[in-house]
Amino acid sequence: MKMHFCIPVSQQQPDALGARYTLYSVYLDGFLFCRVRYSQLHRWNEQLRQVFGNCLPHFPPKYYLAMTTSMADERRDQLEQYLQNVTVDPNMLRSDVFIDFLKLVQLDTFRITTKRASLDIFLPDGRSIEAEILTSDTAERVLEVVSHKIGLCRELLGYFGLFLIRFCKEGKLSVVKKLADFELPYVSLRSSEVENCKVGLRKWYMDPSLDSMLMDCRAAVNLIYMQAIQDIEKEWAKPTQVQRQKLEALQKEDNQTKFLELSQEVQHYGYMQLDPCTCDYPEPGCGAVISVGNNQISCCIILPDNQTQDIIFQMNKVKCWQVTFLGTLLDMDGPQRTLNQNLELRFQYSEDSRWQWFVIYTKQAFLLSNCLKKMISEKMVRLAAENPEMQIEVPEQGKSKKYHIQQSQSKDYSSFLPRKSKIKIAEVDCVLGTIKEEGL
C-alpha cells in the first residue's frame, strides 16, 4: 500500500560554489522525515532501477535550463508522486538500496551520526525496556531487539509495532503515529517537537479476534494483557459494570487467558481511540470521539445541546477516504519540523443506497487513515484464507504474503491532498497529490 509521503515545501539553498539548488522537505504522516536534493533522489532512483528494472514508477526528468515556477511546482508534485508510488512494492520496501538511502537522509537531515545508544521502549503497563541500539537502526530492527529481550517469538513480530506516544496530563495518552519499518526511532523521537513523547510498543492489528494467534507465546500474551488493562483504565475499552467486576476478579487472580477471553466481549476492545476532535455531522463543528477497530468506525458525537449520539460506520459500507491538509505551514523560514496539523479525513459511505461524505477534523488523520488501511488489509487476508483461488499481496510488518484475489475486488481506497491552504473538492477523483491504495 502507498504511504503518506508528501513534499509540501521546498527551499532554495546556496551550495559551496555559490550556485543555488532546491532542498525538498519530505514529510511522512505529517511529520518531517528528511530533506533531500533532486540529485540525491535521482541517484537513488538509478540504484533502484539497477535492482528492480523498469517496474519503478516514473521519475521526473532533469532540466538543464533554469526552471520556471510552474516547472518547479510540477517537479515537486512528480517527486511526491514518485515517493508515494515507490512504496507500493513490498519487495522494494525491504530492499537494502531502499532502506539504506532513507536511513542516510534521515540521519543527515537531523545531523545525527551513527553511534551506539540506549533507547527506552515503553510497555503498556508503564514499564520500559532499555534497548541497546545504533542510532541508525530502523523500527523493524529495534522491534527485533526488544522482542529478543522480552522473549517475544520472532514469527509474531508482525502483530506488534512501535509508536510515538504522547503522555498527557491526568494519565491520558495519545498515539501520535505508527513508526514505519524503515523509520529510525531514535531519530524520530529526537526530532519530534511533540511534548512528552516516547516510543511505545503496542499490538498492531485492528481485528480483536487475532488475539487467538498469540496465545501460545507467553510474552505476547503478557503484552496484549497489559494493553487490555491499559485500554480499560484509559476508557478506550468500555466494559459494563458486570464485565468490569469480572475482569477485576480475573486480574487479581492474574488469569490472563480468561481476562483476554472476556475482553473480547467488551465494547471497543482492541480499538484505537483518537483524541477528541470535531466533525460535520449532524452539523459542522460538533465534537466527536472516534474509535476505530473490528471493521468499524465508531463515533460518539456531542450534539449542540450537549447530548451525545453514537454512530457506527461499518467498513464494508465505506467506499473510500481521503486526508486533506487544510492549514498553512508553520515557520516558513524555520526548521519546518511539522506541518500545521490542521487536517481532515473524509470518508464516503453508503446509507439508504446513497453515497455520502462524513468529515472528521483531527490532528491524527494520518493515524486514522493507517488504521483504516490496516482493517482493509486484514479483511483481504481473511477473504484470501477463505478462498485459496484469490490472489493478493499484503505487506505485513516487513514481510510479504501472497494470496489470490479476483481483480474486480481490487480497488482504490484512500487519497491524500497534502497542500493548499484552501481546497475545494468538486468531485471524488479531483485530488491534488493523490495517494491511491491499489492492488490490495
Short mmCIF file of C-alpha atoms in Angstrom, two decimals:
data_model
loop_
_atom_site.label_atom_id
_atom_site.label_comp_id
_atom_site.label_asym_id
_atom_site.label_seq_id
_atom_site.Cartn_x
_atom_site.Cartn_y
_atom_site.Cartn_z
CA MET A 1 0.00 0.00 0.00
CA LYS A 2 1.12 3.55 -0.63
CA MET A 3 2.42 5.57 2.27
CA HIS A 4 1.54 9.13 3.26
CA PHE A 5 4.59 10.84 1.76
CA CYS A 6 4.28 14.47 0.72
CA ILE A 7 6.56 17.36 -0.21
CA PRO A 8 4.61 20.43 0.89
CA VAL A 9 7.52 22.85 0.69
CA SER A 10 10.91 23.35 -0.92
CA GLN A 11 13.64 25.88 -0.25
CA GLN A 12 16.42 27.43 -2.32
CA GLN A 13 19.86 26.90 -0.80
CA PRO A 14 23.35 28.02 -1.90
CA ASP A 15 25.99 25.35 -2.48
CA ALA A 16 29.72 25.62 -1.75
CA LEU A 17 30.33 27.39 -5.07
CA GLY A 18 27.54 29.90 -4.60
CA ALA A 19 25.11 28.26 -7.01
CA ARG A 20 21.52 27.66 -5.92
CA TYR A 21 19.83 24.32 -5.50
CA THR A 22 16.41 23.20 -4.28
CA LEU A 23 16.04 21.35 -1.00
CA TYR A 24 12.81 19.37 -0.70
CA SER A 25 11.22 18.80 2.71
CA VAL A 26 9.74 15.31 2.67
CA TYR A 27 7.03 14.57 5.22
CA LEU A 28 5.74 11.18 6.31
CA ASP A 29 2.38 11.04 8.11
CA GLY A 30 2.53 14.79 8.67
CA PHE A 31 5.99 14.92 10.28
CA LEU A 32 9.25 15.93 8.70
CA PHE A 33 11.03 12.79 7.55
CA CYS A 34 14.01 14.20 5.68
CA ARG A 35 15.28 16.96 3.39
CA VAL A 36 16.78 15.94 0.08
CA ARG A 37 18.02 17.37 -3.21
CA TYR A 38 16.75 16.27 -6.58
CA SER A 39 20.21 14.91 -7.41
CA GLN A 40 20.10 12.61 -4.36
CA LEU A 41 16.70 11.23 -5.33
CA HIS A 42 17.86 10.84 -8.93
CA ARG A 43 20.88 8.74 -7.90
CA TRP A 44 18.65 6.69 -5.61
CA ASN A 45 16.23 6.04 -8.47
CA GLU A 46 19.13 4.86 -10.66
CA GLN A 47 20.27 2.48 -7.91
CA LEU A 48 16.74 1.12 -7.51
CA ARG A 49 16.49 0.69 -11.27
CA GLN A 50 19.63 -1.45 -11.31
CA VAL A 51 17.91 -3.83 -8.89
CA PHE A 52 14.26 -3.68 -9.94
CA GLY A 53 14.50 -2.72 -13.60
CA ASN A 54 11.66 -0.93 -15.35
CA CYS A 55 8.98 -1.73 -12.76
CA LEU A 56 9.79 1.54 -10.97
CA PRO A 57 7.33 4.44 -11.18
CA HIS A 58 8.08 7.44 -13.39
CA PHE A 59 10.85 9.69 -12.11
CA PRO A 60 10.79 13.37 -13.15
CA PRO A 61 13.42 14.22 -15.77
CA LYS A 62 16.38 16.54 -15.38
CA TYR A 63 16.17 20.13 -16.55
CA TYR A 64 19.35 21.64 -17.94
CA LEU A 65 17.98 25.18 -18.05
CA ALA A 66 16.56 27.30 -15.27
CA MET A 67 13.10 26.15 -14.19
CA THR A 68 10.10 28.43 -14.12
CA THR A 69 7.87 28.49 -11.05
CA SER A 70 5.34 26.20 -12.72
CA MET A 71 8.08 23.77 -13.72
CA ALA A 72 9.41 23.74 -10.14
CA ASP A 73 5.92 23.04 -8.78
CA GLU A 74 5.43 20.28 -11.34
CA ARG A 75 8.73 18.64 -10.35
CA ARG A 76 7.79 18.80 -6.68
CA ASP A 77 4.44 17.16 -7.43
CA GLN A 78 6.14 14.46 -9.52
CA LEU A 79 8.72 13.72 -6.82
CA GLU A 80 5.90 13.45 -4.32
CA GLN A 81 4.04 11.00 -6.56
CA TYR A 82 7.24 9.03 -7.06
CA LEU A 83 7.79 8.61 -3.30
CA GLN A 84 4.19 7.51 -2.86
CA ASN A 85 4.27 5.03 -5.73
CA VAL A 86 7.67 3.54 -4.97
CA THR A 87 6.37 2.34 -1.59
CA VAL A 88 3.67 0.16 -3.17
CA ASP A 89 6.01 -2.76 -3.86
CA PRO A 90 6.77 -4.61 -0.59
CA ASN A 91 9.89 -6.13 -2.15
CA MET A 92 11.23 -2.64 -2.74
CA LEU A 93 10.41 -1.61 0.84
CA ARG A 94 12.56 -4.47 2.13
CA SER A 95 15.50 -3.93 -0.20
CA ASP A 96 18.85 -2.70 1.11
CA VAL A 97 19.11 0.04 -1.51
CA PHE A 98 15.72 1.43 -0.43
CA ILE A 99 16.34 1.26 3.32
CA ASP A 100 19.99 2.39 3.28
CA PHE A 101 19.18 5.57 1.39
CA LEU A 102 16.29 6.52 3.68
CA LYS A 103 18.43 5.80 6.73
CA LEU A 104 21.15 8.09 5.41
CA VAL A 105 18.89 11.04 4.59
CA GLN A 106 17.12 10.81 7.96
CA LEU A 107 20.44 10.94 9.80
CA ASP A 108 21.81 13.72 7.60
CA THR A 109 18.68 15.87 7.90
CA PHE A 110 18.80 15.94 11.69
CA ARG A 111 22.61 15.87 11.86
CA ILE A 112 22.78 12.66 13.86
CA THR A 113 25.76 10.37 13.42
CA THR A 114 25.65 6.60 13.62
CA LYS A 115 26.69 5.53 17.10
CA ARG A 116 25.66 3.21 19.89
CA ALA A 117 22.78 4.48 22.01
CA SER A 118 20.17 3.41 24.54
CA LEU A 119 16.51 3.83 23.71
CA ASP A 120 13.71 3.30 26.21
CA ILE A 121 10.77 1.40 24.73
CA PHE A 122 7.68 1.79 26.90
CA LEU A 123 5.28 -1.08 27.52
CA PRO A 124 1.54 -0.63 28.09
CA ASP A 125 1.92 -1.10 31.86
CA GLY A 126 4.24 1.90 32.09
CA ARG A 127 7.48 -0.04 32.42
CA SER A 128 10.22 0.49 29.89
CA ILE A 129 12.73 -1.79 28.19
CA GLU A 130 16.16 -0.30 27.66
CA ALA A 131 17.23 -1.28 24.16
CA GLU A 132 20.90 -1.06 23.20
CA ILE A 133 20.81 0.01 19.58
CA LEU A 134 22.52 2.05 16.91
CA THR A 135 21.09 5.47 16.12
CA SER A 136 20.76 4.19 12.53
CA ASP A 137 18.66 1.16 13.48
CA THR A 138 15.25 1.01 11.81
CA ALA A 139 11.99 0.47 13.67
CA GLU A 140 11.96 -3.09 12.37
CA ARG A 141 15.42 -3.71 13.85
CA VAL A 142 14.58 -2.04 17.17
CA LEU A 143 11.46 -4.17 17.43
CA GLU A 144 13.61 -7.27 16.94
CA VAL A 145 15.98 -6.14 19.72
CA VAL A 146 13.11 -5.51 22.14
CA SER A 147 11.34 -8.75 21.26
CA HIS A 148 14.52 -10.69 21.99
CA LYS A 149 14.82 -9.06 25.42
CA ILE A 150 11.24 -9.87 26.43
CA GLY A 151 11.11 -13.32 24.79
CA LEU A 152 8.58 -12.47 22.09
CA CYS A 153 8.52 -15.12 19.37
CA ARG A 154 10.08 -13.79 16.18
CA GLU A 155 7.28 -15.11 13.99
CA LEU A 156 4.82 -12.92 15.92
CA LEU A 157 6.61 -9.62 15.31
CA GLY A 158 4.11 -8.75 12.57
CA TYR A 159 1.39 -8.42 15.19
CA PHE A 160 3.20 -5.60 17.02
CA GLY A 161 4.61 -2.21 16.17
CA LEU A 162 6.46 0.78 17.57
CA PHE A 163 4.54 4.01 18.05
CA LEU A 164 5.26 7.56 19.05
CA ILE A 165 3.03 8.12 22.07
CA ARG A 166 2.40 11.36 23.93
CA PHE A 167 1.78 11.03 27.64
CA CYS A 168 -0.67 13.75 28.64
CA LYS A 169 -1.86 15.19 31.93
CA GLU A 170 -4.10 13.17 34.23
CA GLY A 171 -2.57 9.93 32.98
CA LYS A 172 -4.07 10.15 29.49
CA LEU A 173 -2.12 9.11 26.43
CA SER A 174 -2.32 9.96 22.76
CA VAL A 175 -0.92 7.82 19.95
CA VAL A 176 0.87 10.28 17.68
CA LYS A 177 1.88 7.93 14.87
CA LYS A 178 2.86 4.41 13.93
CA LEU A 179 6.53 4.24 13.02
CA ALA A 180 7.15 2.78 9.57
CA ASP A 181 9.52 -0.17 9.40
CA PHE A 182 12.22 1.94 7.70
CA GLU A 183 11.95 4.88 10.11
CA LEU A 184 14.70 5.39 12.67
CA PRO A 185 13.02 5.52 16.11
CA TYR A 186 15.99 7.24 17.73
CA VAL A 187 15.91 9.99 15.09
CA SER A 188 12.11 10.29 15.02
CA LEU A 189 11.98 10.70 18.79
CA ARG A 190 14.80 13.25 18.91
CA SER A 191 13.38 15.28 16.02
CA SER A 192 9.77 15.27 17.22
CA GLU A 193 8.50 18.53 18.62
CA VAL A 194 5.61 16.79 20.37
CA GLU A 195 5.97 17.27 24.12
CA ASN A 196 6.25 14.29 26.49
CA CYS A 197 6.62 11.92 23.54
CA LYS A 198 8.03 8.41 23.96
CA VAL A 199 8.43 5.29 21.85
CA GLY A 200 5.92 2.66 22.86
CA LEU A 201 5.29 -0.98 21.96
CA ARG A 202 1.69 -1.88 21.13
CA LYS A 203 -0.10 -4.55 19.19
CA TRP A 204 -0.74 -3.57 15.60
CA TYR A 205 -3.89 -5.23 14.36
CA MET A 206 -7.45 -3.98 14.33
CA ASP A 207 -9.29 -7.32 14.50
CA PRO A 208 -9.55 -8.31 18.19
CA SER A 209 -10.09 -11.98 17.26
CA LEU A 210 -6.44 -12.11 16.14
CA ASP A 211 -5.54 -12.34 19.84
CA SER A 212 -6.04 -16.07 19.36
CA MET A 213 -2.94 -16.20 17.12
CA LEU A 214 -0.74 -15.11 20.04
CA MET A 215 -1.94 -17.31 22.87
CA ASP A 216 0.87 -19.87 22.59
CA CYS A 217 3.56 -17.25 23.30
CA ARG A 218 3.81 -16.16 26.92
CA ALA A 219 5.49 -12.83 26.10
CA ALA A 220 2.83 -11.99 23.50
CA VAL A 221 0.04 -12.79 25.95
CA ASN A 222 1.71 -10.57 28.56
CA LEU A 223 1.81 -7.68 26.09
CA ILE A 224 -1.80 -7.85 24.94
CA TYR A 225 -2.90 -8.44 28.56
CA MET A 226 -1.07 -5.27 29.66
CA GLN A 227 -2.59 -3.33 26.78
CA ALA A 228 -6.09 -4.61 27.58
CA ILE A 229 -5.72 -3.37 31.16
CA GLN A 230 -4.37 -0.04 29.95
CA ASP A 231 -7.17 0.43 27.42
CA ILE A 232 -9.78 -0.19 30.11
CA GLU A 233 -8.07 2.16 32.56
CA LYS A 234 -7.86 4.88 29.87
CA GLU A 235 -11.51 4.23 28.97
CA TRP A 236 -10.67 3.27 25.40
CA ALA A 237 -12.40 -0.06 26.05
CA LYS A 238 -15.74 0.30 27.84
CA PRO A 239 -16.84 -2.70 29.91
CA THR A 240 -20.24 -2.82 31.58
CA GLN A 241 -20.31 -2.78 35.36
CA VAL A 242 -20.76 -6.54 35.46
CA GLN A 243 -17.92 -7.08 33.00
CA ARG A 244 -15.68 -4.73 34.98
CA GLN A 245 -16.27 -6.67 38.20
CA LYS A 246 -15.45 -9.98 36.49
CA LEU A 247 -12.35 -8.50 34.85
CA GLU A 248 -11.11 -7.08 38.16
CA ALA A 249 -11.53 -10.50 39.78
CA LEU A 250 -9.61 -12.19 36.95
CA GLN A 251 -6.91 -9.53 37.18
CA LYS A 252 -6.46 -10.21 40.89
CA GLU A 253 -6.09 -13.89 40.08
CA ASP A 254 -3.65 -12.97 37.27
CA ASN A 255 -5.70 -15.18 34.99
CA GLN A 256 -4.57 -13.61 31.75
CA THR A 257 -6.21 -16.09 29.41
CA LYS A 258 -9.69 -15.74 30.92
CA PHE A 259 -9.23 -11.97 31.18
CA LEU A 260 -8.50 -11.72 27.46
CA GLU A 261 -11.36 -14.05 26.58
CA LEU A 262 -13.81 -11.86 28.48
CA SER A 263 -12.26 -8.72 27.00
CA GLN A 264 -13.41 -9.89 23.56
CA GLU A 265 -16.96 -9.11 24.71
CA VAL A 266 -16.12 -5.58 25.91
CA GLN A 267 -17.23 -2.64 23.79
CA HIS A 268 -14.33 -1.17 21.78
CA TYR A 269 -11.84 -3.75 22.98
CA GLY A 270 -8.81 -3.66 20.68
CA TYR A 271 -9.85 -0.34 19.12
CA MET A 272 -7.64 2.70 18.58
CA GLN A 273 -9.17 5.79 20.16
CA LEU A 274 -8.31 9.24 18.87
CA ASP A 275 -8.11 12.46 20.82
CA PRO A 276 -11.34 14.49 20.98
CA CYS A 277 -11.94 16.16 17.62
CA THR A 278 -14.73 17.70 15.55
CA CYS A 279 -16.87 16.51 12.67
CA ASP A 280 -19.50 17.84 10.28
CA TYR A 281 -22.40 15.66 11.46
CA PRO A 282 -25.18 16.44 12.06
CA GLU A 283 -23.83 19.95 11.58
CA PRO A 284 -20.32 21.44 11.29
CA GLY A 285 -18.35 21.92 14.49
CA CYS A 286 -19.83 19.07 16.51
CA GLY A 287 -17.39 17.45 18.94
CA ALA A 288 -16.59 13.78 18.48
CA VAL A 289 -14.63 10.90 19.97
CA ILE A 290 -13.56 8.43 17.30
CA SER A 291 -12.72 4.80 17.99
CA VAL A 292 -11.67 2.52 15.16
CA GLY A 293 -11.32 -1.25 15.09
CA ASN A 294 -13.06 -4.54 14.32
CA ASN A 295 -14.11 -3.28 10.87
CA GLN A 296 -15.89 -0.28 12.38
CA ILE A 297 -15.52 3.46 12.73
CA SER A 298 -17.33 4.29 15.95
CA CYS A 299 -18.22 7.94 16.56
CA CYS A 300 -19.56 9.38 19.81
CA ILE A 301 -20.83 12.78 18.68
CA ILE A 302 -21.53 15.68 21.03
CA LEU A 303 -24.58 17.49 19.71
CA PRO A 304 -25.13 21.27 20.04
CA ASP A 305 -27.42 20.70 23.05
CA ASN A 306 -24.58 18.70 24.74
CA GLN A 307 -26.45 15.42 24.22
CA THR A 308 -24.46 12.58 22.69
CA GLN A 309 -25.22 10.40 19.71
CA ASP A 310 -23.40 7.18 18.87
CA ILE A 311 -22.92 6.32 15.20
CA ILE A 312 -21.17 3.24 13.85
CA PHE A 313 -19.91 3.01 10.27
CA GLN A 314 -19.20 -0.49 9.04
CA MET A 315 -16.11 -0.70 6.84
CA ASN A 316 -17.95 -2.79 4.24
CA LYS A 317 -20.06 0.31 3.54
CA VAL A 318 -17.07 2.65 3.22
CA LYS A 319 -16.12 3.20 -0.43
CA CYS A 320 -13.00 5.37 0.01
CA TRP A 321 -11.43 8.07 2.13
CA GLN A 322 -9.03 10.95 1.76
CA VAL A 323 -6.83 13.01 4.04
CA THR A 324 -6.59 16.72 3.31
CA PHE A 325 -4.11 19.22 4.69
CA LEU A 326 -6.08 22.41 5.30
CA GLY A 327 -3.72 24.71 7.15
CA THR A 328 -0.68 26.81 6.41
CA LEU A 329 2.91 25.87 7.08
CA LEU A 330 4.49 26.86 10.36
CA ASP A 331 7.82 28.70 10.50
CA MET A 332 8.26 29.26 6.80
CA ASP A 333 11.91 30.26 7.35
CA GLY A 334 12.50 27.97 10.31
CA PRO A 335 13.14 24.27 10.74
CA GLN A 336 9.66 23.27 9.49
CA ARG A 337 9.70 20.09 11.52
CA THR A 338 5.96 19.54 11.48
CA LEU A 339 3.08 20.73 9.39
CA ASN A 340 0.37 22.82 10.95
CA GLN A 341 -1.75 19.88 11.99
CA ASN A 342 -4.94 21.28 10.53
CA LEU A 343 -6.09 18.09 8.85
CA GLU A 344 -9.30 16.45 7.85
CA LEU A 345 -10.18 12.89 6.96
CA ARG A 346 -13.35 12.40 4.99
CA PHE A 347 -14.78 9.05 4.00
CA GLN A 348 -17.56 8.13 1.64
CA TYR A 349 -20.08 5.61 2.90
CA SER A 350 -23.35 4.11 1.79
CA GLU A 351 -26.55 4.98 3.64
CA ASP A 352 -30.00 4.21 2.33
CA SER A 353 -28.49 3.33 -1.05
CA ARG A 354 -26.88 6.77 -1.32
CA TRP A 355 -23.20 7.69 -1.07
CA GLN A 356 -22.45 10.39 1.48
CA TRP A 357 -19.33 12.03 2.91
CA PHE A 358 -18.54 12.13 6.61
CA VAL A 359 -15.79 14.60 7.58
CA ILE A 360 -13.56 14.37 10.66
CA TYR A 361 -11.20 17.19 11.62
CA THR A 362 -8.35 15.69 13.63
CA LYS A 363 -4.60 16.04 14.04
CA GLN A 364 -4.48 12.24 13.94
CA ALA A 365 -5.90 11.99 10.43
CA PHE A 366 -2.87 10.06 9.18
CA LEU A 367 -3.04 7.62 12.10
CA LEU A 368 -6.74 7.12 11.41
CA SER A 369 -6.01 6.52 7.73
CA ASN A 370 -3.37 3.92 8.64
CA CYS A 371 -5.89 2.16 10.89
CA LEU A 372 -8.43 2.06 8.05
CA LYS A 373 -5.80 0.63 5.70
CA LYS A 374 -4.93 -1.97 8.33
CA MET A 375 -8.57 -3.06 8.59
CA ILE A 376 -8.80 -3.36 4.79
CA SER A 377 -5.59 -5.40 4.74
CA GLU A 378 -6.82 -7.76 7.45
CA LYS A 379 -10.14 -8.18 5.69
CA MET A 380 -8.41 -9.15 2.45
CA VAL A 381 -6.24 -11.68 4.29
CA ARG A 382 -9.38 -13.25 5.75
CA LEU A 383 -11.03 -13.39 2.31
CA ALA A 384 -7.92 -14.98 0.86
CA ALA A 385 -7.86 -17.61 3.61
CA GLU A 386 -11.50 -18.45 2.87
CA ASN A 387 -10.90 -18.65 -0.89
CA PRO A 388 -7.49 -20.06 -1.89
CA GLU A 389 -8.09 -19.16 -5.57
CA MET A 390 -7.87 -15.44 -4.84
CA GLN A 391 -4.53 -13.63 -5.08
CA ILE A 392 -3.38 -10.58 -3.17
CA GLU A 393 -0.08 -9.32 -1.86
CA VAL A 394 -0.36 -7.82 1.61
CA PRO A 395 2.67 -6.07 3.15
CA GLU A 396 2.79 -7.07 6.81
CA GLN A 397 5.44 -5.71 9.23
CA GLY A 398 8.40 -6.17 6.92
CA LYS A 399 7.09 -9.40 5.43
CA SER A 400 5.15 -10.11 2.27
CA LYS A 401 2.45 -12.73 1.94
CA LYS A 402 0.88 -13.66 -1.39
CA TYR A 403 -2.74 -14.59 -1.69
CA HIS A 404 -5.20 -14.91 -4.56
CA ILE A 405 -7.96 -12.39 -5.18
CA GLN A 406 -10.27 -11.57 -8.03
CA GLN A 407 -9.33 -8.46 -9.97
CA SER A 408 -12.81 -6.98 -9.51
CA GLN A 409 -12.24 -6.78 -5.75
CA SER A 410 -9.09 -4.71 -6.08
CA LYS A 411 -9.88 -1.02 -5.80
CA ASP A 412 -8.67 2.38 -4.66
CA TYR A 413 -9.48 3.21 -1.08
CA SER A 414 -7.71 6.37 0.03
CA SER A 415 -6.17 9.55 -1.22
CA PHE A 416 -4.16 12.38 0.26
CA LEU A 417 -4.47 16.08 -0.54
CA PRO A 418 -1.28 17.36 1.05
CA ARG A 419 -1.18 21.06 0.49
CA LYS A 420 -3.10 24.24 -0.31
CA SER A 421 -4.49 26.37 2.46
CA LYS A 422 -7.96 26.21 0.92
CA ILE A 423 -9.10 23.28 -1.19
CA LYS A 424 -12.47 22.79 -2.80
CA ILE A 425 -13.33 19.24 -3.76
CA ALA A 426 -15.59 19.25 -6.76
CA GLU A 427 -15.65 15.51 -7.33
CA VAL A 428 -14.23 12.35 -5.85
CA ASP A 429 -11.42 11.98 -8.36
CA CYS A 430 -10.38 15.63 -8.29
CA VAL A 431 -7.46 15.47 -5.90
CA LEU A 432 -4.05 17.06 -5.62
CA GLY A 433 -1.08 14.84 -4.88
CA THR A 434 -3.27 11.75 -4.69
CA ILE A 435 -2.35 8.60 -2.85
CA LYS A 436 -4.48 5.72 -4.05
CA GLU A 437 -4.49 2.32 -2.42
CA GLU A 438 -4.20 -0.01 -5.38
CA GLY A 439 -3.76 -3.71 -5.81
CA LEU A 440 -4.91 -4.73 -2.37
#
